[in-house]
Amino acid sequence: RPPPKVTWWRDGNELIGTSHTSVEEGATVMVNQLLIGTTTRDYYGARIECRAQGTRLLQPVTKDVTVQVHLKPIRVKIITPNDLLTAGHPIAIRCESWGSYPAAKIVWLLDGEPIRNAEVTLNNDKE
C-alpha cells in the first residue's frame, strides 16, 4: 500500500502505456501495457524499462528488456573491378548490403533466374 504506479521508460523519458488492475491468484495486480505502434530503426537495440513504484520514499522495482527489430537493408551496391565484362573471362563481382538485421540474404540472378554453382563468400561486418 499504496498500489504501485507502473510505468515504462526509455532513455529517461516516460512512455505512455495503458494501466489497469487485474486479479491473479486472488491478488490484485497493477498492469501497464505498452503498445509501440510504428517501430523505427532507432528502436534497434533500445532498452525499455518497466518501473513499479509504490511510494517515493522507496526506490522503484525495475525490469528492462532490449528491443530486437528486424531491419531491411539501407543500401545495396554491386562492385566490379572495371565496367567492361568479357565473355569467357571469369571476373569477381561483389554485392554489398548495409543496415539490415539479421544479415541480408543476397541472391544472384541472371535473367530473373538464380545463378547455379556461383561461388559465394559471405562477410558479416557489424560496422
mmCIF file of N, CA and C in Angstrom:
data_model
loop_
_atom_site.group_PDB
_atom_site.id
_atom_site.type_symbol
_atom_site.label_atom_id
_atom_site.label_comp_id
_atom_site.label_asym_id
_atom_site.label_seq_id
_atom_site.Cartn_x
_atom_site.Cartn_y
_atom_site.Cartn_z
ATOM 1 N N ARG A 1 0.844 -1.171 0.000
ATOM 2 C CA ARG A 1 0.000 0.000 0.000
ATOM 3 C C ARG A 1 0.876 1.217 0.000
ATOM 4 N N PRO A 2 0.626 2.167 -0.746
ATOM 5 C CA PRO A 2 -0.430 2.269 -1.750
ATOM 6 C C PRO A 2 -0.139 1.375 -2.956
ATOM 7 N N PRO A 3 -1.139 1.175 -3.833
ATOM 8 C CA PRO A 3 -0.887 0.374 -5.040
ATOM 9 C C PRO A 3 0.240 1.010 -5.849
ATOM 10 N N PRO A 4 1.061 0.204 -6.477
ATOM 11 C CA PRO A 4 2.190 0.773 -7.223
ATOM 12 C C PRO A 4 1.749 1.494 -8.482
ATOM 13 N N LYS A 5 2.551 2.453 -8.866
ATOM 14 C CA LYS A 5 2.379 3.106 -10.163
ATOM 15 C C LYS A 5 3.347 2.387 -11.102
ATOM 16 N N VAL A 6 2.830 1.788 -12.158
ATOM 17 C CA VAL A 6 3.646 1.029 -13.100
ATOM 18 C C VAL A 6 3.797 1.859 -14.368
ATOM 19 N N THR A 7 5.053 2.113 -14.766
ATOM 20 C CA THR A 7 5.328 2.961 -15.926
ATOM 21 C C THR A 7 6.421 2.348 -16.790
ATOM 22 N N TRP A 8 6.483 2.789 -18.038
ATOM 23 C CA TRP A 8 7.516 2.377 -18.985
ATOM 24 C C TRP A 8 8.428 3.562 -19.266
ATOM 25 N N TRP A 9 9.746 3.281 -19.424
ATOM 26 C CA TRP A 9 10.732 4.334 -19.649
ATOM 27 C C TRP A 9 11.713 3.927 -20.741
ATOM 28 N N ARG A 10 12.160 4.931 -21.488
ATOM 29 C CA ARG A 10 13.222 4.736 -22.483
ATOM 30 C C ARG A 10 14.097 5.977 -22.486
ATOM 31 N N ASP A 11 15.387 5.792 -22.248
ATOM 32 C CA ASP A 11 16.353 6.897 -22.247
ATOM 33 C C ASP A 11 15.920 8.041 -21.326
ATOM 34 N N GLY A 12 15.383 7.699 -20.168
ATOM 35 C CA GLY A 12 14.987 8.713 -19.193
ATOM 36 C C GLY A 12 13.658 9.392 -19.475
ATOM 37 N N ASN A 13 12.978 8.974 -20.532
ATOM 38 C CA ASN A 13 11.675 9.549 -20.878
ATOM 39 C C ASN A 13 10.574 8.525 -20.651
ATOM 40 N N GLU A 14 9.497 8.981 -20.021
ATOM 41 C CA GLU A 14 8.379 8.075 -19.774
ATOM 42 C C GLU A 14 7.602 7.848 -21.063
ATOM 43 N N LEU A 15 7.275 6.583 -21.314
ATOM 44 C CA LEU A 15 6.464 6.207 -22.467
ATOM 45 C C LEU A 15 5.031 6.007 -21.990
ATOM 46 N N ILE A 16 4.075 6.319 -22.825
ATOM 47 C CA ILE A 16 2.676 6.242 -22.428
ATOM 48 C C ILE A 16 2.151 4.823 -22.658
ATOM 49 N N GLY A 17 1.730 4.212 -21.568
ATOM 50 C CA GLY A 17 1.127 2.888 -21.625
ATOM 51 C C GLY A 17 -0.289 2.953 -21.098
ATOM 52 N N THR A 18 -0.965 1.823 -21.089
ATOM 53 C CA THR A 18 -2.334 1.740 -20.595
ATOM 54 C C THR A 18 -2.333 0.942 -19.305
ATOM 55 N N SER A 19 -2.795 1.570 -18.213
ATOM 56 C CA SER A 19 -2.789 0.924 -16.897
ATOM 57 C C SER A 19 -4.177 0.426 -16.526
ATOM 58 N N HIS A 20 -4.197 -0.718 -15.855
ATOM 59 C CA HIS A 20 -5.428 -1.253 -15.283
ATOM 60 C C HIS A 20 -5.063 -2.267 -14.201
ATOM 61 N N THR A 21 -6.034 -2.614 -13.376
ATOM 62 C CA THR A 21 -5.796 -3.631 -12.362
ATOM 63 C C THR A 21 -6.373 -4.947 -12.849
ATOM 64 N N SER A 22 -5.799 -6.018 -12.319
ATOM 65 C CA SER A 22 -6.231 -7.362 -12.664
ATOM 66 C C SER A 22 -6.144 -8.206 -11.395
ATOM 67 N N VAL A 23 -6.934 -9.257 -11.323
ATOM 68 C CA VAL A 23 -6.856 -10.168 -10.183
ATOM 69 C C VAL A 23 -6.260 -11.476 -10.670
ATOM 70 N N GLU A 24 -5.121 -11.843 -10.080
ATOM 71 C CA GLU A 24 -4.432 -13.084 -10.432
ATOM 72 C C GLU A 24 -4.151 -13.865 -9.154
ATOM 73 N N GLU A 25 -4.635 -15.094 -9.108
ATOM 74 C CA GLU A 25 -4.442 -15.976 -7.949
ATOM 75 C C GLU A 25 -4.887 -15.300 -6.657
ATOM 76 N N GLY A 26 -6.005 -14.578 -6.732
ATOM 77 C CA GLY A 26 -6.573 -13.944 -5.552
ATOM 78 C C GLY A 26 -5.946 -12.622 -5.150
ATOM 79 N N ALA A 27 -4.933 -12.162 -5.868
ATOM 80 C CA ALA A 27 -4.262 -10.903 -5.529
ATOM 81 C C ALA A 27 -4.538 -9.869 -6.626
ATOM 82 N N THR A 28 -4.670 -8.615 -6.210
ATOM 83 C CA THR A 28 -4.851 -7.533 -7.169
ATOM 84 C C THR A 28 -3.489 -7.144 -7.735
ATOM 85 N N VAL A 29 -3.414 -7.092 -9.046
ATOM 86 C CA VAL A 29 -2.157 -6.818 -9.745
ATOM 87 C C VAL A 29 -2.341 -5.562 -10.595
ATOM 88 N N MET A 30 -1.358 -4.663 -10.546
ATOM 89 C CA MET A 30 -1.371 -3.467 -11.398
ATOM 90 C C MET A 30 -0.651 -3.815 -12.700
ATOM 91 N N VAL A 31 -1.294 -3.546 -13.820
ATOM 92 C CA VAL A 31 -0.759 -3.889 -15.135
ATOM 93 C C VAL A 31 -0.634 -2.612 -15.961
ATOM 94 N N ASN A 32 0.486 -2.468 -16.673
ATOM 95 C CA ASN A 32 0.642 -1.371 -17.622
ATOM 96 C C ASN A 32 1.121 -1.992 -18.925
ATOM 97 N N GLN A 33 0.313 -1.856 -19.970
ATOM 98 C CA GLN A 33 0.669 -2.405 -21.273
ATOM 99 C C GLN A 33 1.181 -1.285 -22.159
ATOM 100 N N LEU A 34 2.296 -1.557 -22.827
ATOM 101 C CA LEU A 34 2.907 -0.596 -23.745
ATOM 102 C C LEU A 34 2.714 -1.100 -25.160
ATOM 103 N N LEU A 35 2.148 -0.267 -26.019
ATOM 104 C CA LEU A 35 1.968 -0.608 -27.416
ATOM 105 C C LEU A 35 2.818 0.351 -28.239
ATOM 106 N N ILE A 36 3.766 -0.205 -28.977
ATOM 107 C CA ILE A 36 4.596 0.607 -29.868
ATOM 108 C C ILE A 36 4.000 0.426 -31.260
ATOM 109 N N GLY A 37 3.310 1.454 -31.739
ATOM 110 C CA GLY A 37 2.575 1.356 -33.000
ATOM 111 C C GLY A 37 3.474 1.182 -34.208
ATOM 112 N N THR A 38 4.381 2.091 -34.432
ATOM 113 C CA THR A 38 5.303 2.024 -35.566
ATOM 114 C C THR A 38 6.721 1.934 -35.016
ATOM 115 N N THR A 39 7.361 0.821 -35.287
ATOM 116 C CA THR A 39 8.727 0.629 -34.813
ATOM 117 C C THR A 39 9.684 1.168 -35.868
ATOM 118 N N THR A 40 10.544 2.091 -35.471
ATOM 119 C CA THR A 40 11.519 2.674 -36.386
ATOM 120 C C THR A 40 12.905 2.119 -36.093
ATOM 121 N N ARG A 41 13.870 2.451 -36.945
ATOM 122 C CA ARG A 41 15.243 1.963 -36.776
ATOM 123 C C ARG A 41 15.851 2.344 -35.437
ATOM 124 N N ASP A 42 15.432 3.460 -34.874
ATOM 125 C CA ASP A 42 16.042 3.889 -33.616
ATOM 126 C C ASP A 42 15.642 3.003 -32.439
ATOM 127 N N TYR A 43 14.696 2.098 -32.638
ATOM 128 C CA TYR A 43 14.357 1.136 -31.584
ATOM 129 C C TYR A 43 15.305 -0.057 -31.569
ATOM 130 N N TYR A 44 16.122 -0.227 -32.612
ATOM 131 C CA TYR A 44 17.041 -1.372 -32.672
ATOM 132 C C TYR A 44 18.003 -1.321 -31.489
ATOM 133 N N GLY A 45 17.965 -2.338 -30.664
ATOM 134 C CA GLY A 45 18.858 -2.428 -29.502
ATOM 135 C C GLY A 45 18.471 -1.520 -28.348
ATOM 136 N N ALA A 46 17.330 -0.827 -28.455
ATOM 137 C CA ALA A 46 16.907 0.085 -27.385
ATOM 138 C C ALA A 46 16.560 -0.701 -26.126
ATOM 139 N N ARG A 47 16.840 -0.098 -24.990
ATOM 140 C CA ARG A 47 16.495 -0.699 -23.703
ATOM 141 C C ARG A 47 15.250 0.007 -23.174
ATOM 142 N N ILE A 48 14.193 -0.766 -22.950
ATOM 143 C CA ILE A 48 12.948 -0.220 -22.410
ATOM 144 C C ILE A 48 12.791 -0.785 -20.996
ATOM 145 N N GLU A 49 12.478 0.098 -20.068
ATOM 146 C CA GLU A 49 12.428 -0.272 -18.652
ATOM 147 C C GLU A 49 10.998 -0.144 -18.121
ATOM 148 N N CYS A 50 10.584 -1.131 -17.338
ATOM 149 C CA CYS A 50 9.303 -1.082 -16.640
ATOM 150 C C CYS A 50 9.615 -0.769 -15.172
ATOM 151 N N ARG A 51 8.928 0.240 -14.633
ATOM 152 C CA ARG A 51 9.154 0.628 -13.234
ATOM 153 C C ARG A 51 7.856 0.475 -12.445
ATOM 154 N N ALA A 52 7.974 -0.097 -11.258
ATOM 155 C CA ALA A 52 6.844 -0.181 -10.332
ATOM 156 C C ALA A 52 7.263 0.549 -9.066
ATOM 157 N N GLN A 53 6.510 1.601 -8.724
ATOM 158 C CA GLN A 53 6.859 2.405 -7.564
ATOM 159 C C GLN A 53 5.611 2.595 -6.702
ATOM 160 N N GLY A 54 5.722 2.165 -5.419
ATOM 161 C CA GLY A 54 4.601 2.279 -4.501
ATOM 162 C C GLY A 54 4.593 3.618 -3.788
ATOM 163 N N THR A 55 5.751 4.095 -3.412
ATOM 164 C CA THR A 55 5.877 5.367 -2.714
ATOM 165 C C THR A 55 7.201 5.995 -3.102
ATOM 166 N N ARG A 56 7.268 7.290 -3.049
ATOM 167 C CA ARG A 56 8.511 7.981 -3.403
ATOM 168 C C ARG A 56 9.595 7.795 -2.337
ATOM 169 N N LEU A 57 9.227 7.239 -1.207
ATOM 170 C CA LEU A 57 10.203 7.022 -0.139
ATOM 171 C C LEU A 57 11.111 5.827 -0.425
ATOM 172 N N LEU A 58 10.690 4.958 -1.324
ATOM 173 C CA LEU A 58 11.472 3.762 -1.660
ATOM 174 C C LEU A 58 11.858 3.788 -3.141
ATOM 175 N N GLN A 59 12.971 3.164 -3.450
ATOM 176 C CA GLN A 59 13.411 3.059 -4.837
ATOM 177 C C GLN A 59 12.423 2.167 -5.602
ATOM 178 N N PRO A 60 12.158 2.483 -6.869
ATOM 179 C CA PRO A 60 11.250 1.639 -7.656
ATOM 180 C C PRO A 60 11.888 0.287 -7.966
ATOM 181 N N VAL A 61 11.038 -0.696 -8.196
ATOM 182 C CA VAL A 61 11.480 -2.001 -8.674
ATOM 183 C C VAL A 61 11.452 -1.912 -10.192
ATOM 184 N N THR A 62 12.538 -2.332 -10.849
ATOM 185 C CA THR A 62 12.624 -2.179 -12.301
ATOM 186 C C THR A 62 12.964 -3.499 -12.985
ATOM 187 N N LYS A 63 12.568 -3.586 -14.219
ATOM 188 C CA LYS A 63 12.929 -4.704 -15.085
ATOM 189 C C LYS A 63 13.050 -4.126 -16.478
ATOM 190 N N ASP A 64 14.098 -4.505 -17.213
ATOM 191 C CA ASP A 64 14.229 -3.948 -18.554
ATOM 192 C C ASP A 64 14.287 -5.047 -19.607
ATOM 193 N N VAL A 65 14.025 -4.627 -20.819
ATOM 194 C CA VAL A 65 14.047 -5.525 -21.962
ATOM 195 C C VAL A 65 14.746 -4.796 -23.106
ATOM 196 N N THR A 66 15.535 -5.521 -23.877
ATOM 197 C CA THR A 66 16.191 -4.951 -25.046
ATOM 198 C C THR A 66 15.354 -5.295 -26.275
ATOM 199 N N VAL A 67 15.027 -4.283 -27.054
ATOM 200 C CA VAL A 67 14.173 -4.462 -28.221
ATOM 201 C C VAL A 67 14.999 -4.996 -29.379
ATOM 202 N N GLN A 68 14.487 -6.029 -30.018
ATOM 203 C CA GLN A 68 15.139 -6.588 -31.203
ATOM 204 C C GLN A 68 14.225 -6.305 -32.393
ATOM 205 N N VAL A 69 14.725 -5.563 -33.362
ATOM 206 C CA VAL A 69 13.934 -5.158 -34.519
ATOM 207 C C VAL A 69 14.571 -5.748 -35.774
ATOM 208 N N HIS A 70 13.762 -6.308 -36.646
ATOM 209 C CA HIS A 70 14.263 -6.782 -37.937
ATOM 210 C C HIS A 70 14.281 -5.592 -38.890
ATOM 211 N N LEU A 71 15.439 -5.367 -39.518
ATOM 212 C CA LEU A 71 15.640 -4.188 -40.366
ATOM 213 C C LEU A 71 15.967 -4.605 -41.794
ATOM 214 N N LYS A 72 15.345 -3.927 -42.754
ATOM 215 C CA LYS A 72 15.697 -4.184 -44.147
ATOM 216 C C LYS A 72 16.968 -3.402 -44.481
ATOM 217 N N PRO A 73 17.670 -3.802 -45.535
ATOM 218 C CA PRO A 73 18.899 -3.082 -45.897
ATOM 219 C C PRO A 73 18.630 -1.617 -46.207
ATOM 220 N N ILE A 74 19.596 -0.780 -45.843
ATOM 221 C CA ILE A 74 19.536 0.642 -46.185
ATOM 222 C C ILE A 74 20.056 0.853 -47.594
ATOM 223 N N ARG A 75 21.105 0.076 -47.929
ATOM 224 C CA ARG A 75 21.762 0.285 -49.228
ATOM 225 C C ARG A 75 22.332 -1.034 -49.744
ATOM 226 N N VAL A 76 22.285 -1.218 -51.051
ATOM 227 C CA VAL A 76 22.889 -2.372 -51.717
ATOM 228 C C VAL A 76 23.714 -1.827 -52.870
ATOM 229 N N LYS A 77 24.926 -2.378 -53.033
ATOM 230 C CA LYS A 77 25.828 -1.870 -54.073
ATOM 231 C C LYS A 77 26.542 -3.042 -54.736
ATOM 232 N N ILE A 78 26.640 -3.002 -56.069
ATOM 233 C CA ILE A 78 27.396 -4.008 -56.822
ATOM 234 C C ILE A 78 28.723 -3.385 -57.219
ATOM 235 N N ILE A 79 29.807 -4.128 -56.946
ATOM 236 C CA ILE A 79 31.149 -3.621 -57.209
ATOM 237 C C ILE A 79 31.862 -4.580 -58.164
ATOM 238 N N THR A 80 32.404 -4.028 -59.263
ATOM 239 C CA THR A 80 33.201 -4.809 -60.210
ATOM 240 C C THR A 80 34.559 -4.138 -60.355
ATOM 241 N N PRO A 81 35.601 -4.905 -60.729
ATOM 242 C CA PRO A 81 36.921 -4.306 -60.893
ATOM 243 C C PRO A 81 36.957 -3.245 -61.995
ATOM 244 N N ASN A 82 36.132 -3.415 -63.027
ATOM 245 C CA ASN A 82 36.010 -2.395 -64.075
ATOM 246 C C ASN A 82 34.624 -2.505 -64.691
ATOM 247 N N ASP A 83 34.305 -1.607 -65.603
ATOM 248 C CA ASP A 83 32.966 -1.587 -66.191
ATOM 249 C C ASP A 83 32.793 -2.571 -67.348
ATOM 250 N N LEU A 84 33.887 -3.107 -67.875
ATOM 251 C CA LEU A 84 33.806 -3.997 -69.032
ATOM 252 C C LEU A 84 33.886 -5.455 -68.597
ATOM 253 N N LEU A 85 32.910 -6.227 -69.041
ATOM 254 C CA LEU A 85 32.920 -7.669 -68.802
ATOM 255 C C LEU A 85 33.127 -8.339 -70.151
ATOM 256 N N THR A 86 33.987 -9.367 -70.176
ATOM 257 C CA THR A 86 34.306 -10.049 -71.420
ATOM 258 C C THR A 86 33.850 -11.495 -71.316
ATOM 259 N N ALA A 87 33.113 -11.949 -72.330
ATOM 260 C CA ALA A 87 32.621 -13.328 -72.349
ATOM 261 C C ALA A 87 33.803 -14.291 -72.276
ATOM 262 N N GLY A 88 33.653 -15.351 -71.495
ATOM 263 C CA GLY A 88 34.687 -16.369 -71.388
ATOM 264 C C GLY A 88 35.779 -16.051 -70.389
ATOM 265 N N HIS A 89 35.766 -14.876 -69.789
ATOM 266 C CA HIS A 89 36.765 -14.496 -68.801
ATOM 267 C C HIS A 89 36.094 -14.350 -67.431
ATOM 268 N N PRO A 90 36.525 -15.160 -66.470
ATOM 269 C CA PRO A 90 35.906 -15.052 -65.137
ATOM 270 C C PRO A 90 36.255 -13.712 -64.480
ATOM 271 N N ILE A 91 35.332 -13.233 -63.714
ATOM 272 C CA ILE A 91 35.534 -11.966 -63.010
ATOM 273 C C ILE A 91 34.810 -12.047 -61.663
ATOM 274 N N ALA A 92 35.416 -11.463 -60.666
ATOM 275 C CA ALA A 92 34.789 -11.427 -59.342
ATOM 276 C C ALA A 92 33.900 -10.190 -59.255
ATOM 277 N N ILE A 93 32.644 -10.389 -58.941
ATOM 278 C CA ILE A 93 31.708 -9.285 -58.752
ATOM 279 C C ILE A 93 31.220 -9.368 -57.316
ATOM 280 N N ARG A 94 31.176 -8.229 -56.677
ATOM 281 C CA ARG A 94 30.803 -8.207 -55.259
ATOM 282 C C ARG A 94 29.512 -7.409 -55.075
ATOM 283 N N CYS A 95 28.637 -7.951 -54.235
ATOM 284 C CA CYS A 95 27.421 -7.243 -53.854
ATOM 285 C C CYS A 95 27.523 -6.966 -52.355
ATOM 286 N N GLU A 96 27.371 -5.707 -51.986
ATOM 287 C CA GLU A 96 27.448 -5.324 -50.578
ATOM 288 C C GLU A 96 26.106 -4.773 -50.134
ATOM 289 N N SER A 97 25.731 -5.133 -48.920
ATOM 290 C CA SER A 97 24.471 -4.683 -48.347
ATOM 291 C C SER A 97 24.753 -4.130 -46.961
ATOM 292 N N TRP A 98 24.133 -2.998 -46.626
ATOM 293 C CA TRP A 98 24.337 -2.362 -45.324
ATOM 294 C C TRP A 98 23.005 -2.152 -44.608
ATOM 295 N N GLY A 99 23.077 -2.199 -43.290
ATOM 296 C CA GLY A 99 21.979 -1.744 -42.447
ATOM 297 C C GLY A 99 20.880 -2.730 -42.135
ATOM 298 N N SER A 100 21.040 -3.988 -42.493
ATOM 299 C CA SER A 100 19.966 -4.941 -42.222
ATOM 300 C C SER A 100 20.239 -5.729 -40.946
ATOM 301 N N TYR A 101 19.166 -6.196 -40.340
ATOM 302 C CA TYR A 101 19.266 -7.135 -39.220
ATOM 303 C C TYR A 101 18.077 -8.058 -39.294
ATOM 304 N N PRO A 102 18.298 -9.364 -39.317
ATOM 305 C CA PRO A 102 19.603 -10.016 -39.414
ATOM 306 C C PRO A 102 20.250 -9.729 -40.772
ATOM 307 N N ALA A 103 21.447 -10.259 -40.973
ATOM 308 C CA ALA A 103 22.178 -10.000 -42.212
ATOM 309 C C ALA A 103 21.313 -10.351 -43.424
ATOM 310 N N ALA A 104 21.389 -9.514 -44.447
ATOM 311 C CA ALA A 104 20.596 -9.722 -45.660
ATOM 312 C C ALA A 104 21.031 -11.000 -46.369
ATOM 313 N N LYS A 105 20.071 -11.683 -46.965
ATOM 314 C CA LYS A 105 20.376 -12.845 -47.803
ATOM 315 C C LYS A 105 20.512 -12.316 -49.227
ATOM 316 N N ILE A 106 21.691 -12.464 -49.797
ATOM 317 C CA ILE A 106 21.957 -11.946 -51.138
ATOM 318 C C ILE A 106 21.905 -13.107 -52.128
ATOM 319 N N VAL A 107 21.117 -12.952 -53.174
ATOM 320 C CA VAL A 107 20.967 -13.977 -54.202
ATOM 321 C C VAL A 107 21.304 -13.332 -55.545
ATOM 322 N N TRP A 108 22.137 -13.998 -56.323
ATOM 323 C CA TRP A 108 22.479 -13.512 -57.666
ATOM 324 C C TRP A 108 21.506 -14.120 -58.677
ATOM 325 N N LEU A 109 20.995 -13.255 -59.577
ATOM 326 C CA LEU A 109 20.065 -13.702 -60.609
ATOM 327 C C LEU A 109 20.617 -13.335 -61.981
ATOM 328 N N LEU A 110 20.354 -14.183 -62.955
ATOM 329 C CA LEU A 110 20.693 -13.909 -64.355
ATOM 330 C C LEU A 110 19.406 -14.081 -65.151
ATOM 331 N N ASP A 111 18.945 -13.020 -65.751
ATOM 332 C CA ASP A 111 17.661 -13.015 -66.463
ATOM 333 C C ASP A 111 16.530 -13.501 -65.566
ATOM 334 N N GLY A 112 16.563 -13.101 -64.307
ATOM 335 C CA GLY A 112 15.498 -13.433 -63.366
ATOM 336 C C GLY A 112 15.596 -14.800 -62.718
ATOM 337 N N GLU A 113 16.594 -15.585 -63.092
ATOM 338 C CA GLU A 113 16.762 -16.934 -62.544
ATOM 339 C C GLU A 113 18.009 -16.978 -61.656
ATOM 340 N N PRO A 114 17.933 -17.700 -60.528
ATOM 341 C CA PRO A 114 19.120 -17.813 -59.669
ATOM 342 C C PRO A 114 20.290 -18.446 -60.415
ATOM 343 N N ILE A 115 21.478 -17.899 -60.210
ATOM 344 C CA ILE A 115 22.683 -18.452 -60.827
ATOM 345 C C ILE A 115 23.098 -19.673 -60.022
ATOM 346 N N ARG A 116 23.174 -20.791 -60.697
ATOM 347 C CA ARG A 116 23.569 -22.034 -60.025
ATOM 348 C C ARG A 116 25.091 -22.169 -60.075
ATOM 349 N N ASN A 117 25.646 -22.798 -59.068
ATOM 350 C CA ASN A 117 27.081 -23.061 -58.970
ATOM 351 C C ASN A 117 27.911 -21.785 -58.885
ATOM 352 N N ALA A 118 27.309 -20.674 -58.492
ATOM 353 C CA ALA A 118 28.093 -19.453 -58.298
ATOM 354 C C ALA A 118 28.865 -19.599 -56.995
ATOM 355 N N GLU A 119 30.121 -19.185 -57.019
ATOM 356 C CA GLU A 119 30.942 -19.244 -55.807
ATOM 357 C C GLU A 119 30.620 -17.996 -54.979
ATOM 358 N N VAL A 120 30.085 -18.224 -53.809
ATOM 359 C CA VAL A 120 29.650 -17.117 -52.951
ATOM 360 C C VAL A 120 30.444 -17.130 -51.659
ATOM 361 N N THR A 121 30.983 -15.984 -51.281
ATOM 362 C CA THR A 121 31.636 -15.846 -49.970
ATOM 363 C C THR A 121 30.837 -14.821 -49.180
ATOM 364 N N LEU A 122 30.795 -15.037 -47.895
ATOM 365 C CA LEU A 122 29.999 -14.177 -47.019
ATOM 366 C C LEU A 122 30.889 -13.487 -46.031
ATOM 367 N N ASN A 123 30.727 -12.169 -45.881
ATOM 368 C CA ASN A 123 31.450 -11.396 -44.897
ATOM 369 C C ASN A 123 30.433 -10.604 -44.103
ATOM 370 N N ASN A 124 30.338 -10.874 -42.822
ATOM 371 C CA ASN A 124 29.374 -10.177 -41.968
ATOM 372 C C ASN A 124 30.135 -9.226 -41.083
ATOM 373 N N ASP A 125 30.183 -7.959 -41.475
ATOM 374 C CA ASP A 125 30.898 -6.935 -40.741
ATOM 375 C C ASP A 125 29.883 -6.128 -39.948
ATOM 376 N N LYS A 126 29.954 -6.171 -38.615
ATOM 377 C CA LYS A 126 28.995 -5.484 -37.753
ATOM 378 C C LYS A 126 29.000 -3.973 -37.979
ATOM 379 N N GLU A 127 30.099 -3.429 -38.421
ATOM 380 C CA GLU A 127 30.189 -1.987 -38.654
ATOM 381 C C GLU A 127 29.425 -1.625 -39.905
#
